Coordinates of C-alpha atoms in Angstrom, one line a residue:
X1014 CA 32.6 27.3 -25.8
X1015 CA 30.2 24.4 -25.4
X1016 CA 31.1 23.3 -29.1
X1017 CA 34.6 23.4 -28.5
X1018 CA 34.3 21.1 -25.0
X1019 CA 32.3 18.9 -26.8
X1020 CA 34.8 19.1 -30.4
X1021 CA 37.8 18.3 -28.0
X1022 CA 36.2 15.5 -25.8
X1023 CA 35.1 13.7 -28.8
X1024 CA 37.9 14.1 -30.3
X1025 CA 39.9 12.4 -27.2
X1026 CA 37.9 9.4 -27.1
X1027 CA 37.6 8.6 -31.2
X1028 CA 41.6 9.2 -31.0
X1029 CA 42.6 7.3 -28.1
X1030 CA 44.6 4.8 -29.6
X1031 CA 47.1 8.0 -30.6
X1032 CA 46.9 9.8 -27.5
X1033 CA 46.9 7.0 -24.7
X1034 CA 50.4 5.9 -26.0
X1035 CA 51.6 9.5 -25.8
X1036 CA 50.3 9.9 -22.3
X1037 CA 51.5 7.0 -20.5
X1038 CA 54.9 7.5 -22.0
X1039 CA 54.9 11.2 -20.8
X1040 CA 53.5 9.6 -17.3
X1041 CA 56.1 7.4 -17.7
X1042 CA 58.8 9.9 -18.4
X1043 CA 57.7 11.7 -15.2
X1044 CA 58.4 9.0 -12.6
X1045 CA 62.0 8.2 -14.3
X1046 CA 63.5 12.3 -15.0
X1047 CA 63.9 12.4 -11.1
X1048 CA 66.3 9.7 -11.0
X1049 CA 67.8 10.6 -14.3
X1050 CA 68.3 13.8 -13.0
X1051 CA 70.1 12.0 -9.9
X1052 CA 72.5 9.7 -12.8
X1053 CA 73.5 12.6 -14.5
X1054 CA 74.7 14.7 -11.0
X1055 CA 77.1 11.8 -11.0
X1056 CA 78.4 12.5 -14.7
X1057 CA 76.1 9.6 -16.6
X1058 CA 75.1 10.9 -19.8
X1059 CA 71.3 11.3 -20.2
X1060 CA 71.0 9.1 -23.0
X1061 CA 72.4 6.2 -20.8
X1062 CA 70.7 7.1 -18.1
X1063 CA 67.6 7.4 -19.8
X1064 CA 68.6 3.9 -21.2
X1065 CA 69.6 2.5 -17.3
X1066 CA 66.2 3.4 -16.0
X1067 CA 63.8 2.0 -18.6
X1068 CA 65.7 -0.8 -18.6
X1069 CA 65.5 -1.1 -15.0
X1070 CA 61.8 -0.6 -15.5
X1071 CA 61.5 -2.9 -17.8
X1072 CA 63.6 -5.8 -16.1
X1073 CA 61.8 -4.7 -12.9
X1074 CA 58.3 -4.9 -14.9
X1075 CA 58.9 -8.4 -16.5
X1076 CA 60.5 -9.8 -13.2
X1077 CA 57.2 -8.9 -11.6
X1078 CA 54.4 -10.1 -14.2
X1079 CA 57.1 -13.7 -14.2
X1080 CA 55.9 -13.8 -10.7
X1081 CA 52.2 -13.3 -10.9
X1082 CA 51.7 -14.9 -13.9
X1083 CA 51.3 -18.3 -12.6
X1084 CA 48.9 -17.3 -9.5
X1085 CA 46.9 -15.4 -11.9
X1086 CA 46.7 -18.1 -14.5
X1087 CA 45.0 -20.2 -11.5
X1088 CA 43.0 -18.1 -10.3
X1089 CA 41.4 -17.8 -14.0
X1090 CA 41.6 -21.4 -14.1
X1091 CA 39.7 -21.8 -10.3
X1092 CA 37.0 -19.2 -10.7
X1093 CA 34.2 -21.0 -12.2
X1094 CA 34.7 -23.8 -9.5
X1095 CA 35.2 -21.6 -7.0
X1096 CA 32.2 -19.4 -7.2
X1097 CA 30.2 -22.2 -6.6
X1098 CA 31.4 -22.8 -3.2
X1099 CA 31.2 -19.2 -2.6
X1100 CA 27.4 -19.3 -3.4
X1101 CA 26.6 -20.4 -0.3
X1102 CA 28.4 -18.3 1.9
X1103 CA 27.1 -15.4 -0.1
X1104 CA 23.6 -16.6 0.1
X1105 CA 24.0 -16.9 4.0
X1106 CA 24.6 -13.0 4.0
X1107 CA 22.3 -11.3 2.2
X1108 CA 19.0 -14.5 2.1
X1109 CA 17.7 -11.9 4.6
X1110 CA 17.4 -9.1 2.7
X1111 CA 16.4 -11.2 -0.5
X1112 CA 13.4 -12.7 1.0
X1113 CA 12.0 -9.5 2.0
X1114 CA 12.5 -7.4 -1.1
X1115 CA 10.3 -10.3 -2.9
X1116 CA 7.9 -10.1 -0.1
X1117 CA 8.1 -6.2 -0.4
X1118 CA 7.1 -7.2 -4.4
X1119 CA 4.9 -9.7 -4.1
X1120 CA 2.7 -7.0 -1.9
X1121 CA 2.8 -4.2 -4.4
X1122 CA 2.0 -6.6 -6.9
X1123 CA -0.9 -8.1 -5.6
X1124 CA -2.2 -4.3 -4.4
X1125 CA -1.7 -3.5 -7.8
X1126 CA -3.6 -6.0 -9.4
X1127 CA -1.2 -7.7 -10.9
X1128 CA 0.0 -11.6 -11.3
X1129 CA 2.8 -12.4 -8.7
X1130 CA 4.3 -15.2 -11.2
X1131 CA 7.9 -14.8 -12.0
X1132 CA 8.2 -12.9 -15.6
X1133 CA 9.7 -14.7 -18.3
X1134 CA 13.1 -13.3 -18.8
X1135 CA 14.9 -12.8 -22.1
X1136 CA 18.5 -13.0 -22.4
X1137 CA 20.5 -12.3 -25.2
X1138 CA 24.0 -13.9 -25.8
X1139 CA 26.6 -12.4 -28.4
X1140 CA 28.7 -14.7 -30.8
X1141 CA 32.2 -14.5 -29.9
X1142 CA 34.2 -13.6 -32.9
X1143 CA 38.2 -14.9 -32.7
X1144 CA 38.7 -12.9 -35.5
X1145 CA 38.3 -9.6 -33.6
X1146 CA 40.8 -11.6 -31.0
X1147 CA 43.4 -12.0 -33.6
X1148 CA 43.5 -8.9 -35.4
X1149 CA 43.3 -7.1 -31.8
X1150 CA 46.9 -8.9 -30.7
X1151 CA 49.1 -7.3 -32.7
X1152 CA 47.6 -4.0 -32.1
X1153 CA 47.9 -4.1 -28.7
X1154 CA 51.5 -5.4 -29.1
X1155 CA 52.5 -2.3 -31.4
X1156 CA 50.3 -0.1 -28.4
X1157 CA 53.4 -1.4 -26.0
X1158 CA 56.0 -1.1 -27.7
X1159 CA 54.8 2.5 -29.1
X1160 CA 54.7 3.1 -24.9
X1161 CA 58.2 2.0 -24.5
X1162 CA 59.8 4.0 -27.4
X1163 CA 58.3 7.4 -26.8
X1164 CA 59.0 6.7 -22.7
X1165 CA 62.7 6.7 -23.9
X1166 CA 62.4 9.7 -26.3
X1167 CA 60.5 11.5 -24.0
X1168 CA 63.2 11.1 -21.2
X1169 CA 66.1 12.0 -23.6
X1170 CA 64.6 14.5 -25.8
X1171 CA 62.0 16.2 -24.1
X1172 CA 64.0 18.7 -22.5
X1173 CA 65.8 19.6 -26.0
X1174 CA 62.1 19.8 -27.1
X1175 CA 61.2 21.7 -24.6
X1176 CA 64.0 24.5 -25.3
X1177 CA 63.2 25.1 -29.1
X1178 CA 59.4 25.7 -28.1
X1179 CA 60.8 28.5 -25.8
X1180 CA 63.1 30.0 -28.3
X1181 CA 59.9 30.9 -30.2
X1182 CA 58.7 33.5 -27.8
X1183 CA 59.4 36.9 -29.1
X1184 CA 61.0 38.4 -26.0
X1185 CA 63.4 37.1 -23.1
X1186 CA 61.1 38.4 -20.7
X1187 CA 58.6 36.1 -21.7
X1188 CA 61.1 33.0 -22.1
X1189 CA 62.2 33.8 -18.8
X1190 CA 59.1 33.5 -17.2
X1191 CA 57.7 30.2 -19.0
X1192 CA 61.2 28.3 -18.0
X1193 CA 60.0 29.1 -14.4
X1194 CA 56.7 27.8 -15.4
X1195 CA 57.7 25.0 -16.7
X1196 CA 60.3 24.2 -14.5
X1197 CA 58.4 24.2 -11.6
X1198 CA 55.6 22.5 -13.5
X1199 CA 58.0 19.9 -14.1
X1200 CA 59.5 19.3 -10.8
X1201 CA 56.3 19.3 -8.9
X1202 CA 54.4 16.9 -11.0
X1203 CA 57.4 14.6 -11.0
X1204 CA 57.7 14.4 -7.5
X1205 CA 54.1 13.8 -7.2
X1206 CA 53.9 10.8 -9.9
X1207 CA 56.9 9.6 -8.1
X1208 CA 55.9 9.9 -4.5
X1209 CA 52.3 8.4 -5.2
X1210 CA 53.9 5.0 -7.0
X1211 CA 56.3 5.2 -4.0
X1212 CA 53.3 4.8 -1.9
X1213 CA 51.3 2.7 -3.6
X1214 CA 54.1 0.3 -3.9
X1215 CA 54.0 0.4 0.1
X1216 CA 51.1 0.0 0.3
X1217 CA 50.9 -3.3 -2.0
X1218 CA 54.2 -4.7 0.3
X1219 CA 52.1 -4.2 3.1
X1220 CA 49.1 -5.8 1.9
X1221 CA 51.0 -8.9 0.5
X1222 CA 53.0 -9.2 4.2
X1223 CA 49.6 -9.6 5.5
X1224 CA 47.8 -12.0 3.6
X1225 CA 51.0 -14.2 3.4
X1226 CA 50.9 -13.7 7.8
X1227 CA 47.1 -15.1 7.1
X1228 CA 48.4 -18.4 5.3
X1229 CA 47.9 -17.2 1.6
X1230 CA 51.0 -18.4 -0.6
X1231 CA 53.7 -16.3 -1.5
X1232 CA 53.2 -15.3 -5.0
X1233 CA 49.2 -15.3 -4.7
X1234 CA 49.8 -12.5 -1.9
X1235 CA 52.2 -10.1 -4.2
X1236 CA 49.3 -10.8 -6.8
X1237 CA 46.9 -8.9 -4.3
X1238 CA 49.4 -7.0 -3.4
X1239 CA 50.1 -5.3 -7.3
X1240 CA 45.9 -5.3 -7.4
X1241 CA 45.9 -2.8 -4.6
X1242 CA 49.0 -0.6 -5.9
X1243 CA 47.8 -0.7 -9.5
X1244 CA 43.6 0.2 -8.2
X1245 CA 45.0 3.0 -5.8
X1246 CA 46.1 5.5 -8.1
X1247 CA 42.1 5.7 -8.9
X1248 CA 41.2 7.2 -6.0
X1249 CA 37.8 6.2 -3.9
X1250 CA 36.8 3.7 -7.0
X1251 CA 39.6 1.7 -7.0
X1252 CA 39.8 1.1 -3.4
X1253 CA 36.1 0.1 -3.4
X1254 CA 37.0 -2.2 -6.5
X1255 CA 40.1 -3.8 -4.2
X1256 CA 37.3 -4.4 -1.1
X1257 CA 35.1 -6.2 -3.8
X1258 CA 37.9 -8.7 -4.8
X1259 CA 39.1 -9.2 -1.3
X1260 CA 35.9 -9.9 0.0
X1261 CA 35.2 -12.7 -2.5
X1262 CA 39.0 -13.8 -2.5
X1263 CA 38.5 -14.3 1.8
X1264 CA 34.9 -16.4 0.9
X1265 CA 37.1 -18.5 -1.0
X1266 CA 40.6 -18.9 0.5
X1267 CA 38.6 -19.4 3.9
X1268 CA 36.0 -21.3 4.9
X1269 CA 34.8 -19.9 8.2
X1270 CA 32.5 -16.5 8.0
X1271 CA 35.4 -14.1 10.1
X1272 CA 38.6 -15.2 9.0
X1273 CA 36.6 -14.7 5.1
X1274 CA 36.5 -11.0 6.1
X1275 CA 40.1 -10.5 7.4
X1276 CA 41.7 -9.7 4.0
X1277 CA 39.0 -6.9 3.2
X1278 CA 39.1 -5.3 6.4
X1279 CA 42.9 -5.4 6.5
X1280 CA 43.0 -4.2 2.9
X1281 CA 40.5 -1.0 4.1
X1282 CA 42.5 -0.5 7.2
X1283 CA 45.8 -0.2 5.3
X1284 CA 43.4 2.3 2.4
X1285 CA 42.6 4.7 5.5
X1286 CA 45.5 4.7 7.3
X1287 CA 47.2 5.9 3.5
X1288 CA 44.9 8.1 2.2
X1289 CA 43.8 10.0 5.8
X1290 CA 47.5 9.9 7.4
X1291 CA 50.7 8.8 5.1
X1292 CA 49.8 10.9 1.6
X1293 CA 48.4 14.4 3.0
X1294 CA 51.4 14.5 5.3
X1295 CA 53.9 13.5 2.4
X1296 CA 52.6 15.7 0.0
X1297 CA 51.0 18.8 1.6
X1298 CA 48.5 21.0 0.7
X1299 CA 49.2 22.1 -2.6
X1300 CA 49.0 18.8 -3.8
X1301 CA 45.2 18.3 -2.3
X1302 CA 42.2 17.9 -4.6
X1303 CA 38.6 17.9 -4.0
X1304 CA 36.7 14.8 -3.2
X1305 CA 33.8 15.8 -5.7
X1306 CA 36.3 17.0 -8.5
X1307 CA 38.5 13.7 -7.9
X1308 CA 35.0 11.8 -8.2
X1309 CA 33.9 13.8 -11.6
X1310 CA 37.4 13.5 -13.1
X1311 CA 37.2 9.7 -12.5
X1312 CA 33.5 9.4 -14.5
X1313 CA 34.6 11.4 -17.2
X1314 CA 38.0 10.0 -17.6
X1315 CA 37.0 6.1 -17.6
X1316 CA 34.0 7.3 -19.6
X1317 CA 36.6 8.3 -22.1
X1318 CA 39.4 5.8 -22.0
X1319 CA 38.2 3.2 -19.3
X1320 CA 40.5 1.7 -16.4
X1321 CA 43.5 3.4 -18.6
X1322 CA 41.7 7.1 -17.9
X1323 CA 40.7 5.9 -14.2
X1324 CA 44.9 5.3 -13.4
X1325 CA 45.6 8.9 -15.5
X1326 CA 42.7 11.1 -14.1
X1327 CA 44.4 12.2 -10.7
X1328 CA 48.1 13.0 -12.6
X1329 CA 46.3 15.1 -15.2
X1330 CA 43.9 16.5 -12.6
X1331 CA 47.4 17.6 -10.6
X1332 CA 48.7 18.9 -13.7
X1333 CA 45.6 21.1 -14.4
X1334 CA 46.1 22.3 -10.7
X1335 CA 50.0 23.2 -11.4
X1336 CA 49.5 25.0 -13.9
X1337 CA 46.4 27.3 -12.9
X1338 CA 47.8 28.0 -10.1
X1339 CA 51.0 29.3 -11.4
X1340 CA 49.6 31.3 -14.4
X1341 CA 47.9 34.9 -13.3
X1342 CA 44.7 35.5 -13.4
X1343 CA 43.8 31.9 -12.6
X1344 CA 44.7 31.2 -9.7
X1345 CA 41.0 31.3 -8.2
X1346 CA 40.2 28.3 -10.4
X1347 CA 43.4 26.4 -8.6
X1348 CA 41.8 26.9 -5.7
X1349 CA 38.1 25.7 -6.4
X1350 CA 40.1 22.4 -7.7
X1351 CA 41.2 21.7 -3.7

């Protein structure tokens, strides 16, 4: 058993350029079948339909990344310069804290012994190599477009798929019973990938209707805006990551102290009035995960495939749960999931 976990999670990070392609196309597939489902109840044929939405997707995609593309370019562009106006402000805050951990040092030191001169330190600086740049480019290119095409095939096909896999169970009894399965499998873990990016997407309006009621530009707020839908489907660590950013993009859109902190605490106001209020209503109970399992699922997950495994952990963690809770005799470990 412990070969095998470690066999399989090897294997799922050295193959992650085959498999990440594969999930985000099936996580892909997941928040469009709803509304193909919808297309086809008014006679659309699912090949159109399945056509109509990742189009839609795709128009709605390139519209959006049109509009942040500039903000984001200057924000790249201002960092270095910025930073250093931030310094201060930053040095304000925690100079406290700073001068009494090296007074805290200097006093172990000298109890110890031991010089209280600064040690020499040594840093090491790694060649940047544009070849790696350039060979890395089209790769990533083929990645996308290897994303795009198995979305569509997954949306068209994967039901046909999914029909000849059942007709290889020996007995109708059994096919029966795995339809349900999957079925239900199916509709729940839509729902759930689509209701999240439903909220998320709220959630980013909201947050780019307030920074743009503080004075921040239009497009620069639906940039912070798509940071906060993008980070929340990583539960806890993305959030925290979103606080980080708005914290240092207050110290340097504002130059009083206060109004520097209005854009994080607004950001975690709008976090906790989600995650405690809007999504455990919306979704229920038997969507609900444990805090500690979420956080583990996380770690290994971006240890695996970085922020890519951070925005998958929580759908693959709900599909774990789906499926354990519907098969017999494992049901128990359903519940030590929530």
């Amino acid at each position: 058993m412990v070969l095998a976990t470690l066999a399989v999670g090897f294997t799922l990070w050295a193959a992650q350029e085959l498999v990440l392609p594969i999930l985000l196309a099936m996580f892909f597939a997941l928040i469009g079948n709803p509304i193909i489902r919808g297309l086809q109840r008014l006679y659309v044929p699912r090949f159109l339909s399945a056509l109509l939405v990742l189009l839609g997707g795709l128009f709605a995609a390139g519209a959006l990344g049109n509009q942040l593309i500039e903000p984001a370019g200057e924000w790249i562009r201002q960092v270095p310069r910025e930073m250093k106006q931030v310094a201060p402000k930053l040095r304000d805050l925690y100079k406290p804290m700073l001068d009494a951990n090296k007074a805290a040092q200097n006093i172990a030191r000298a109890a110890g012994g031991e010089s209280t001169s600064r040690p020499v330190q040594v840093i090491r600086t790694e060649a940047n190599e544009p070849y790696k740049v350039l060979t890395a480019t089209p790769r990533r290119i083929a990645s996308v477009l290897a994303v795009v095409l198995l979305t569509f095939f997954f949306m068209v096909y994967g039901q046909q798929l999914q029909r000849n896999a059942i007709a290889l169970l020996p007995t109708r009894q059994q096919k029966k019973l795995t339809v349900d399965i999957l079925t239900s499998i199916e509709g729940a873990i839509s729902r759930y990938v689509l209701t999240i990016t439903v909220i998320n997407t709220c959630l980013g309006l909201a947050l780019s209707g307030a920074l743009y009621g503080l004075g921040v530009p239009m497009q620069e707020a639906l940039l912070w805006g798509t940071m906060a839908a993008i980070l929340n489907f990583a539960p806890y660590v993305g959030p925290l990551i979103g606080i980080i950013i708005m914290l240092l993009m207050g110290f340097v859109a504002f130059d009083d102290l206060w109004p520097s902190l209005l854009p994080a605490g607004i950001y975690l106001a709008l976090h906790t009035l989600e995650g405690q209020i809007i999504t455990p209503i919306i979704l229920g109970h038997s969507m609900r995960l444990s805090p500690l399992v979420l956080i583990l699922a996380l770690m290994v997950f971006g240890w695996l495939w970085g922020i890519i495994g951070l925005l998958l952990a929580v759908p693959l963690l709900v599909c774990v749960k789906l499926v354990l809770a519907r098969v017999e005799g494992l049901t128990g470990w359903a519940r030590l999931l929530e």
